[in-house]
Amino acid sequence: MSKHQKEITALKEHLGKHQLKCTRQRELILDAFLKQEHITAEAMYHQLAKKDPHLGLATIYRTLNLFCEAGLAQARHFGTQTQYDNVSHKGHHDHLICTDCGKIVEFENCDIERLQEEVAARNGFTIKTHRLELYGLCSRCRH
Amino acid sequence: MSKHQKEITALKEHLGKHQLKCTRQRELILDAFLKQEHITAEAMYHQLAKKDPHLGLATIYRTLNLFCEAGLAQARHFGTQTQYDNVSHKGHHDHLICTDCGKIVEFENCDIERLQEEVAARNGFTIKTHRLELYGLCSRCRH
DNA sequence: ATTGAAATTGATAAATCGTCTCAAAAAGAA
DNA sequence: TTCTTTTTGAGACGATTTATCAATTTCAAT
């Protein structure tokens, strides 16, 4: 019994609803993905090469995008690459980023999210996702 | 006397500090850039083709990146392209983005920024800049 | 104003990242 | 098993951005 049974079920539900099939590759990629906070397709490609040397990069991209559609992942453009965030546990994924050493701290703040909803409503928008990144210096780099 | 004298001075100061030179192209691009809220390199390329048909795309990229280093612009990856935001007027630049039609609404919210400071302080960070993007559907696309 | 070292430019080649194509393979219902 | 549909893997492709490099421009020192 996997630790991530809930997410596995969620994916299968999505697959069923959309006439998609449950493949070995999708299960393999999901299993690896759920162990991460966030990962790039390229990183996952190298990571999974050990388990399945023939797993194609295109399949990883396709599958991670599938996870986004299924609501398990969320794509985020960071630098030149796309990070796929694991949002199956937390609803959102905000970041504090040290511009000096690159350290990333993740946080969540309900008050900020409530205010975001207000701003959106005031402008006639319905928010689906958001992205908040705070750039600065961590305590160590400030000195 | 240009409306953007402050920014022109800021750029020249940056150039001086880094042994960079003030060229006709840089002045031309700065002038065009300061009239925008945000623009892509490609869009600026086409826009400036009228004034200088020989201005190269690479120069536009180089110069917009220079503006980022000088603190006049801020790069933001949206979809497959990079938007260069004009941050010389406002300290911050937050966006409401319609994922359907691409419409972008800019906003500012002091309460959110105050909360951001709190989160940062709690984690030992000192914020220099931030990025907040809310993705969803605008009123028109919701229907 | 002229000179000369250093930076910049324009044109294009190259790199990067992600998607598309398509024949072969796999899934899964009948 | 059989048949239809979906998926896969490999590489081609497309879009965006950066690197290369000879020619040009800037600008400080004559």
XYZ file of C-alpha atoms (C1' of nucleotides) in Angstrom:
346
model
C 0.000 0.000 0.000
C 1.675 3.155 -1.223
C 2.032 6.288 0.809
C 0.542 8.170 -2.119
C -2.565 6.109 -2.660
C -4.755 9.189 -2.700
C -2.845 10.755 -5.572
C -2.661 7.508 -7.491
C -6.422 7.245 -7.232
C -6.823 10.866 -8.300
C -4.750 10.251 -11.401
C -6.646 7.110 -12.316
C -9.875 8.977 -11.920
C -8.641 11.657 -14.292
C -7.468 9.027 -16.765
C -10.812 7.301 -16.672
C -12.739 10.493 -17.260
C -10.704 11.388 -20.312
C -10.331 8.055 -22.048
C -6.662 7.918 -21.204
C -4.785 4.814 -20.301
C -2.872 3.784 -17.266
C 0.600 2.923 -18.414
C 3.739 1.677 -16.733
C 5.477 4.956 -17.596
C 2.765 7.102 -16.061
C 2.877 5.131 -12.860
C 6.637 5.275 -12.769
C 6.719 9.023 -13.315
C 3.950 9.675 -10.804
C 5.747 7.645 -8.183
C 8.928 9.648 -8.678
C 7.108 12.951 -8.913
C 5.253 12.570 -5.639
C 8.527 12.254 -3.789
C 9.553 15.745 -4.948
C 8.536 19.230 -3.925
C 9.279 20.422 -7.444
C 11.324 19.156 -10.335
C 12.141 19.883 -13.957
C 11.452 17.456 -16.767
C 15.152 17.225 -17.470
C 16.011 16.390 -13.868
C 13.368 13.725 -13.767
C 14.680 12.316 -17.029
C 18.112 11.767 -15.524
C 16.714 10.534 -12.265
C 14.551 7.902 -13.923
C 17.205 6.824 -16.407
C 18.412 4.365 -13.794
C 15.053 2.678 -13.484
C 14.174 2.782 -17.157
C 16.951 3.804 -19.547
C 14.543 3.912 -22.473
C 12.065 6.314 -20.954
C 11.902 9.238 -23.352
C 12.134 12.893 -22.440
C 9.023 13.632 -24.462
C 7.098 11.168 -22.358
C 8.214 12.951 -19.220
C 7.026 16.285 -20.568
C 3.751 14.795 -21.713
C 3.184 13.118 -18.405
C 4.068 16.110 -16.268
C 1.690 18.205 -18.340
C -0.894 15.516 -17.808
C -0.365 15.833 -14.067
C -1.023 19.557 -14.401
C -4.310 18.850 -16.105
C -5.159 16.314 -13.443
C -4.452 18.917 -10.755
C -1.528 17.041 -9.239
C 1.159 19.369 -10.528
C 1.560 23.007 -11.369
C 3.970 24.367 -13.947
C 6.064 27.355 -13.026
C 8.550 29.139 -15.247
C 11.665 29.745 -13.226
C 14.728 31.050 -15.003
C 14.774 29.436 -18.412
C 13.221 26.184 -17.278
C 9.826 24.981 -16.232
C 9.506 23.668 -12.724
C 6.699 21.235 -12.038
C 5.490 21.758 -8.494
C 3.897 19.022 -6.487
C 0.614 20.556 -5.405
C -1.119 17.375 -4.353
C -0.525 18.129 -0.709
C -0.517 21.877 -0.448
C -2.826 24.069 -2.447
C -0.132 26.569 -3.280
C 3.546 26.832 -3.499
C 5.153 30.200 -2.813
C 8.851 30.891 -2.624
C 11.382 32.984 -0.799
C 14.504 33.063 -2.924
C 17.951 34.237 -1.894
C 19.473 36.090 -4.828
C 22.942 35.460 -3.485
C 23.169 31.755 -2.629
C 20.040 30.543 -4.412
C 18.446 29.104 -1.289
C 14.707 28.554 -1.666
C 12.276 28.540 1.236
C 8.699 27.542 0.635
C 5.839 29.107 2.486
C 2.117 29.499 2.566
C 0.095 32.433 3.822
C -3.664 32.391 3.954
C -3.984 36.114 4.528
C -2.085 36.905 1.365
C -4.235 34.484 -0.565
C -7.396 36.040 0.737
C -6.180 39.464 -0.384
C -5.327 38.048 -3.784
C -8.887 36.862 -4.155
C -10.090 40.339 -3.287
C -7.880 41.984 -5.861
C -8.998 39.502 -8.491
C -12.678 39.946 -7.690
C -12.314 43.718 -7.873
C -11.002 43.294 -11.411
C -13.548 40.738 -12.498
C -11.092 37.845 -12.494
C -11.517 34.325 -11.211
C -8.178 33.010 -9.994
C -7.135 29.527 -10.932
C -3.557 29.576 -9.717
C -0.988 32.077 -8.645
C 2.685 32.521 -8.260
C 4.428 34.555 -5.609
C 8.160 34.845 -5.377
C 10.025 37.042 -2.938
C 13.597 37.822 -3.887
C 16.138 38.983 -1.379
C 18.951 37.953 0.905
C 18.738 35.180 3.443
C 20.114 35.783 6.931
C 23.436 34.188 6.115
C 24.055 36.165 2.914
C 23.073 39.492 4.420
C 26.320 39.562 6.379
C 14.120 67.968 -21.401
C 12.796 64.475 -21.569
C 10.017 63.205 -19.402
C 12.289 60.326 -18.439
C 15.348 62.276 -17.400
C 15.590 60.405 -14.123
C 15.804 57.031 -15.828
C 18.244 58.277 -18.433
C 20.483 59.480 -15.643
C 20.111 56.184 -13.829
C 21.206 54.268 -16.898
C 24.197 56.523 -17.512
C 25.215 56.082 -13.930
C 25.097 52.320 -14.337
C 27.056 52.523 -17.575
C 29.724 54.650 -15.945
C 30.113 52.309 -13.007
C 30.628 49.295 -15.246
C 32.834 50.709 -17.977
C 30.024 50.468 -20.459
C 29.396 52.949 -23.197
C 26.477 55.136 -24.039
C 25.475 54.298 -27.569
C 22.856 55.560 -29.933
C 21.138 52.168 -29.828
C 20.958 52.093 -26.054
C 19.413 55.537 -25.953
C 16.957 54.612 -28.670
C 15.893 51.435 -26.917
C 15.643 53.122 -23.534
C 13.470 55.834 -24.982
C 11.088 53.288 -26.476
C 11.156 51.065 -23.422
C 10.173 53.792 -20.989
C 6.988 54.412 -22.904
C 5.848 50.839 -22.237
C 4.482 49.078 -19.220
C 5.991 45.838 -20.465
C 7.195 44.556 -23.790
C 8.912 41.580 -25.394
C 12.184 41.850 -27.272
C 10.467 40.755 -30.441
C 7.749 43.390 -30.152
C 10.315 46.076 -29.558
C 12.282 44.836 -32.542
C 9.335 45.383 -34.836
C 8.402 48.643 -33.219
C 11.870 50.113 -33.636
C 12.347 48.809 -37.154
C 10.704 52.004 -38.380
C 13.204 54.241 -36.649
C 16.261 52.105 -37.358
C 15.795 49.235 -39.808
C 19.279 47.939 -39.072
C 18.858 47.607 -35.337
C 19.525 43.946 -34.572
C 17.388 41.691 -32.434
C 20.433 40.608 -30.481
C 21.086 44.208 -29.538
C 17.561 44.516 -28.213
C 17.999 41.448 -26.055
C 21.371 42.614 -24.825
C 20.048 46.031 -24.020
C 16.907 44.871 -22.253
C 19.040 42.569 -20.141
C 21.278 45.521 -19.431
C 18.234 47.453 -18.228
C 17.470 44.598 -15.855
C 20.947 44.816 -14.413
C 20.569 48.560 -14.104
C 17.330 48.087 -12.217
C 15.155 49.761 -14.832
C 13.524 46.581 -16.072
C 12.509 43.223 -14.729
C 12.283 40.080 -16.807
C 9.244 37.898 -16.470
C 8.697 34.615 -18.248
C 5.185 34.340 -19.556
C 4.288 31.424 -21.763
C 7.215 30.877 -24.072
C 8.309 34.497 -24.132
C 10.058 36.876 -21.799
C 8.284 40.090 -20.912
C 10.450 42.979 -19.847
C 8.564 45.038 -17.290
C 9.176 48.726 -16.800
C 9.831 49.064 -13.104
C 11.298 52.544 -13.159
C 8.102 54.224 -12.060
C 6.442 51.852 -9.702
C 8.401 49.920 -7.169
C 6.394 46.836 -7.864
C 4.624 45.330 -10.719
C 2.030 42.726 -9.979
C -0.153 41.105 -12.556
C -3.532 39.583 -13.061
C -3.251 37.413 -16.124
C -6.071 35.844 -18.076
C -4.971 32.382 -19.108
C -7.467 32.382 -21.938
C -7.039 35.669 -23.818
C -3.730 36.773 -22.325
C -5.088 40.037 -20.983
C -2.883 41.555 -18.293
C -4.101 43.860 -15.549
C -1.576 45.514 -13.293
C -2.228 46.209 -9.673
C -0.628 47.156 -6.432
C -1.717 46.191 -2.963
C -0.031 47.546 0.137
C -1.599 45.010 2.451
C -0.178 42.130 0.460
C 3.225 43.736 0.472
C 3.143 44.245 4.190
C 2.334 40.556 4.646
C 5.156 39.632 2.336
C 7.549 41.555 4.547
C 6.247 39.670 7.537
C 6.751 36.291 5.897
C 10.257 37.272 4.843
C 11.187 38.547 8.294
C 9.900 35.367 9.883
C 12.316 33.442 7.658
C 15.248 35.766 8.148
C 15.054 37.222 4.649
C 15.370 40.806 3.511
C 13.262 41.353 0.402
C 14.720 43.244 -2.515
C 12.030 42.618 -5.107
C 9.096 40.347 -5.595
C 6.890 38.941 -8.231
C 3.220 38.185 -7.843
C 1.144 36.830 -10.650
C -2.455 35.743 -10.409
C -3.636 33.454 -13.177
C -7.259 32.966 -14.014
C -10.081 34.015 -16.274
C -11.121 37.586 -16.890
C -14.809 38.436 -16.815
C -15.147 38.158 -20.563
C -13.481 34.747 -20.874
C -15.361 33.221 -17.982
C -18.487 33.041 -20.113
C 40.819 66.924 -33.876
C 43.399 62.439 -33.932
C 44.597 58.302 -32.129
C 43.999 53.900 -30.139
C 42.248 50.663 -26.788
C 38.048 48.809 -25.341
C 33.264 48.140 -25.882
C 29.395 47.523 -29.024
C 26.999 46.263 -32.975
C 24.655 43.417 -36.598
C 24.214 39.140 -38.859
C 23.842 34.757 -38.172
C 25.182 30.391 -36.049
C 24.292 27.815 -32.164
C 22.154 26.469 -27.950
C 18.159 25.667 -25.210
C 13.777 24.109 -24.112
C 9.686 22.144 -25.152
C 6.381 20.200 -28.623
C 5.247 17.582 -32.779
C 5.488 13.529 -35.839
C 4.922 8.881 -36.750
C 5.725 4.044 -36.852
C 5.808 0.538 -33.398
C 4.109 -1.002 -29.018
C 0.892 -1.318 -25.279
C -3.613 -0.919 -23.054
C -7.981 -2.486 -22.348
C -12.761 -3.509 -23.868
C -15.257 -6.893 -26.461
C -7.437 -13.525 -28.548
C -8.747 -9.636 -31.344
C -9.384 -5.032 -32.459
C -9.482 -0.223 -31.701
C -7.498 3.491 -29.419
C -3.968 5.487 -26.911
C 0.793 5.821 -25.790
C 5.498 5.520 -26.438
C 10.339 6.556 -27.964
C 13.351 8.711 -31.031
C 14.408 12.317 -33.304
C 12.871 16.254 -36.151
C 11.179 20.597 -35.530
C 9.913 25.347 -33.845
C 10.410 29.237 -30.958
C 13.151 31.966 -28.140
C 17.415 33.536 -26.495
C 22.459 33.646 -26.366
C 27.198 33.207 -28.427
C 30.451 34.318 -32.031
C 33.180 37.484 -34.484
C 34.620 40.879 -37.803
C 33.513 45.611 -38.481
C 32.171 49.758 -36.265
C 31.626 53.064 -32.599
C 32.690 55.196 -28.267
C 35.515 57.975 -25.531
C 39.648 58.992 -22.953
C 44.206 60.371 -23.810
C 46.812 62.691 -26.536
